PDB file of C-alpha atoms in Angstrom:
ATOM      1  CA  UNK A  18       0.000   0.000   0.000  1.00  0.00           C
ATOM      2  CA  UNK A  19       2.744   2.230   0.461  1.00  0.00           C
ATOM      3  CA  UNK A  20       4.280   1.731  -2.953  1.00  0.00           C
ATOM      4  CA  UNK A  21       1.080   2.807  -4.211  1.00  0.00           C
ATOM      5  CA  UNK A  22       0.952   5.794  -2.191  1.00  0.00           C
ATOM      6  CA  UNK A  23       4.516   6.624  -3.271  1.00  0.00           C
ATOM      7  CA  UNK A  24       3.752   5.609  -7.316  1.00  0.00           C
ATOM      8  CA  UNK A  25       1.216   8.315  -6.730  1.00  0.00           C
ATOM      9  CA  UNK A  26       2.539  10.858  -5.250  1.00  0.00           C
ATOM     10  CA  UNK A  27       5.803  10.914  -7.145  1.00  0.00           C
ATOM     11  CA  UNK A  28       4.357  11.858 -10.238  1.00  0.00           C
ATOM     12  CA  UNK A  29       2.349  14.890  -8.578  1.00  0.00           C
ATOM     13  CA  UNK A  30       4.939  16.517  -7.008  1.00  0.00           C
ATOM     14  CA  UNK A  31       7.441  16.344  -9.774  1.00  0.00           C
ATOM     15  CA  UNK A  32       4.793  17.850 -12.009  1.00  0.00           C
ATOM     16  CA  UNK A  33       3.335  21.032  -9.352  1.00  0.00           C
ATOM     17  CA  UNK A  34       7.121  21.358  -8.363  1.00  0.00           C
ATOM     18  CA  UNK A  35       8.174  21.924 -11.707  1.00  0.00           C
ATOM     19  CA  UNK A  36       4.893  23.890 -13.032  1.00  0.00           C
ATOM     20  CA  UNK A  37       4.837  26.713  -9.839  1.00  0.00           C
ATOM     21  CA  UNK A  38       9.056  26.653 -10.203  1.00  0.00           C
ATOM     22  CA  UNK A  39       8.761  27.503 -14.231  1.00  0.00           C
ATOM     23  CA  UNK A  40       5.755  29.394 -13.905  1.00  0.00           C
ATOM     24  CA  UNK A  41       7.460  31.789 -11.436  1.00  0.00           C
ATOM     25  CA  UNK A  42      10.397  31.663 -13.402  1.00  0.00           C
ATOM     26  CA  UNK A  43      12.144  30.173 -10.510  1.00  0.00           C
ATOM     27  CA  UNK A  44      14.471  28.562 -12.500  1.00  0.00           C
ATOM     28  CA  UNK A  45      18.266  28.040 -10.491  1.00  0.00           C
ATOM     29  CA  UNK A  46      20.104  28.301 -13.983  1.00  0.00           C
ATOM     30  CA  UNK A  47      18.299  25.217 -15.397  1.00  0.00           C
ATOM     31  CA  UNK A  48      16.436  25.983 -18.563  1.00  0.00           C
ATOM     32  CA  UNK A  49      13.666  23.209 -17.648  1.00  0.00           C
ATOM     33  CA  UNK A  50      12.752  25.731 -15.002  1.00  0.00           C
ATOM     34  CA  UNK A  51      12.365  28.850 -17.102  1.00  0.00           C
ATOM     35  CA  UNK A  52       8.844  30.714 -17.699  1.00  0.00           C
ATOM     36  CA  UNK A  53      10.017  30.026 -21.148  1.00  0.00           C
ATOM     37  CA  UNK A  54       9.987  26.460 -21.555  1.00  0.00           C
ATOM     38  CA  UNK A  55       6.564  26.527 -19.365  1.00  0.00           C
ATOM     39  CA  UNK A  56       4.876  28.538 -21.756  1.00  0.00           C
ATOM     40  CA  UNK A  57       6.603  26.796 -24.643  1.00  0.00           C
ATOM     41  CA  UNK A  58       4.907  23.555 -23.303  1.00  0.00           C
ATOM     42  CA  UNK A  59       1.973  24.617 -22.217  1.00  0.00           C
ATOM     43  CA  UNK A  60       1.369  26.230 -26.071  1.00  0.00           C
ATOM     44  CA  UNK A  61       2.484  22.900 -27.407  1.00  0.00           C
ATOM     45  CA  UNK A  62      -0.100  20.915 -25.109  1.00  0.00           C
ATOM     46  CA  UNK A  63      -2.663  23.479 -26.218  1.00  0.00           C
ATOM     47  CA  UNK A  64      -2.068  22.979 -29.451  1.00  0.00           C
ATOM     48  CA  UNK A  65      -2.516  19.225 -29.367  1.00  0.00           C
ATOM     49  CA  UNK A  66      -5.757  19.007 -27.454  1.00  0.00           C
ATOM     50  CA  UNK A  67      -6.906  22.096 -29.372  1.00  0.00           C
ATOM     51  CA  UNK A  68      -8.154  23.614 -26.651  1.00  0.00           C
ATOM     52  CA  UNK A  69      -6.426  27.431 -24.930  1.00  0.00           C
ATOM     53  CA  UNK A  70      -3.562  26.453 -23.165  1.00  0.00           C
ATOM     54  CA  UNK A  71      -4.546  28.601 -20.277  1.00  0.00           C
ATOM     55  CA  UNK A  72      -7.400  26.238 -19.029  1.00  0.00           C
ATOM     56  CA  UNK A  73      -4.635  22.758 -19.129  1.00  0.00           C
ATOM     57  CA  UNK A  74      -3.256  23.332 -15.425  1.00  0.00           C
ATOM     58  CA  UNK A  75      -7.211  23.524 -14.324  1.00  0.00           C
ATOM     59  CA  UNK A  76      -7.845  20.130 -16.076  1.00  0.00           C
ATOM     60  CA  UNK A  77      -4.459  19.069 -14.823  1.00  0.00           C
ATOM     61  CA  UNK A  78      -5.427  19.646 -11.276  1.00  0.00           C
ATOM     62  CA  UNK A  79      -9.381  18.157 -12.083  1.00  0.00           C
ATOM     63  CA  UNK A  80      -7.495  15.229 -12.686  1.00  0.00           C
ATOM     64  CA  UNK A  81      -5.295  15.128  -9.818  1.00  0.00           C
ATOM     65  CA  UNK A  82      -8.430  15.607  -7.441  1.00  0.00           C
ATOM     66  CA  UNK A  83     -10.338  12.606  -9.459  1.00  0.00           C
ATOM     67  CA  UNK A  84      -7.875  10.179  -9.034  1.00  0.00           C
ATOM     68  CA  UNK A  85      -6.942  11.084  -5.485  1.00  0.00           C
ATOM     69  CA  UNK A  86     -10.495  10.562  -4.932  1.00  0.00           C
ATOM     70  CA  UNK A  87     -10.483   7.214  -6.911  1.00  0.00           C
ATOM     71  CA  UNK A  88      -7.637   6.053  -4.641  1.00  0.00           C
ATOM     72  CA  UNK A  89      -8.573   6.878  -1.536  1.00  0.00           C
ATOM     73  CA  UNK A  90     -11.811   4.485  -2.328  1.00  0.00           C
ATOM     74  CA  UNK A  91      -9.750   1.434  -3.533  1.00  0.00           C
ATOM     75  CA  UNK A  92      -7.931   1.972   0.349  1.00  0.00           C
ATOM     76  CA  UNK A  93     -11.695   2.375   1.764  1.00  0.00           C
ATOM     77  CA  UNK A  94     -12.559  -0.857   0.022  1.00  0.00           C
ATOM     78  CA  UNK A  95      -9.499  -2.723   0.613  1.00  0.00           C
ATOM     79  CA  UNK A  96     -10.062  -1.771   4.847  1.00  0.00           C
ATOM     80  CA  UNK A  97     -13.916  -1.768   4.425  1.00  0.00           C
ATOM     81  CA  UNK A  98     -14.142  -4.070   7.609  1.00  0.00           C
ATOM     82  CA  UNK A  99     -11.727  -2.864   9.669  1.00  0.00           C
ATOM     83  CA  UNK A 100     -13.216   0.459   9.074  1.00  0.00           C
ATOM     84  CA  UNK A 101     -16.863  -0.179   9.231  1.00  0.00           C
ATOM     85  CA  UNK A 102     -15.095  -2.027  13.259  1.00  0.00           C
ATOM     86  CA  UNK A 103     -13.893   1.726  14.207  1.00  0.00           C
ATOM     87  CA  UNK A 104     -16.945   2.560  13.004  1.00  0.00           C
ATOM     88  CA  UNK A 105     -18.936   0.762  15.350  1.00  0.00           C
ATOM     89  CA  UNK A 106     -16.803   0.336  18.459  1.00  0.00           C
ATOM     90  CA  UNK A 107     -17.524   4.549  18.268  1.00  0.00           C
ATOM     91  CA  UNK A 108     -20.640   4.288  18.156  1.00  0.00           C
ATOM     92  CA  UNK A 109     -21.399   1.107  20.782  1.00  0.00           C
ATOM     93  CA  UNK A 110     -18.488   1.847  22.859  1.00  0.00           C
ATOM     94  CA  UNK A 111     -18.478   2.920  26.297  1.00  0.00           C
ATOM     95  CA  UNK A 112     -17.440   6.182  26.956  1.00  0.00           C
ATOM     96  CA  UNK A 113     -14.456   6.549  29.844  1.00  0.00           C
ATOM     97  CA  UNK A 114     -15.316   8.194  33.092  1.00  0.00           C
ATOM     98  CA  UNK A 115     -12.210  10.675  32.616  1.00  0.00           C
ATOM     99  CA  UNK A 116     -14.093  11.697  29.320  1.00  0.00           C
ATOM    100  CA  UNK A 117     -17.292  11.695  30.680  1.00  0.00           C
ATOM    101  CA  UNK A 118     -15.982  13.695  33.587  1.00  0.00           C
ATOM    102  CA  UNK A 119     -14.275  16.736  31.552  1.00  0.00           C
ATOM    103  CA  UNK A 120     -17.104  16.931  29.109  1.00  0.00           C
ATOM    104  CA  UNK A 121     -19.517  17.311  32.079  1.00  0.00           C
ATOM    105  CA  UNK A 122     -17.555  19.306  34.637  1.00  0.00           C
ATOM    106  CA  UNK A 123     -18.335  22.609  35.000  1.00  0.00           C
ATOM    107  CA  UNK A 124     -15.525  25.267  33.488  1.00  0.00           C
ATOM    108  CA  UNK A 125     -13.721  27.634  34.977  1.00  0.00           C
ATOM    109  CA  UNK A 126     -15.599  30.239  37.066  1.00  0.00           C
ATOM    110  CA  UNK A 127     -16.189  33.646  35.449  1.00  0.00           C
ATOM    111  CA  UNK A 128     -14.404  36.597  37.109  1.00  0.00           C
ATOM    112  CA  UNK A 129     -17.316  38.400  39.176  1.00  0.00           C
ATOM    113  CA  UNK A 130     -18.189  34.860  41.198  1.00  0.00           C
TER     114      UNK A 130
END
């Protein structure tokens, strides 16, 4: 499970580390960081889906969300049970007299008692 946590996040922060580097021109000498090349390949990207290339780091990030979502519910399915068992030992459990205590106990006194 942690591979695929790692396969996945690899690729993501290679790509937003490199896109808000170039697109503030942060570059440290290295051309694949320049504003240049970003807009280069962002025009190039544009011009393939045929579609402005201002809107690609919106459907970029669309996608990003989407399959974040779509892994996070293979790892809910995968733990289903022991999830739905947290699930219920919160709601059936007992609740500690410590906890009980503080969430009852009266709070501090105000200032003209």
């Amino acid at each position: 499970m942690r591979a695929l946590f790692a396969f996945w996040a690899a690729p993501l922060v290679l790509f937003w580390g490199w896109f808000f580097l170039s697109l503030n021109d942060i570059n440290f000498g290295y051309v694949m960081l320049s504003r240049q090349l970003h807009d280069l390949v962002f025009q190039l990207y544009g011009q393939i889906l045929g579609v402005d290339p201002g809107i690609i780091p919106g459907m970029v990030a669309r996608a990003c969300v989407f399959d974040s979502f779509l892994l996070l519910g293979l790892v809910a399915f995968r733990r289903r049970r022991q999830i739905g068992e947290w699930i219920r030992r919160r709601r059936e459990g007992p609740v500690s007299p410590d906890r009980l205590g503080r969430a009852t106990e009266a709070g501090p006194g105000l200032p003209a008692e």
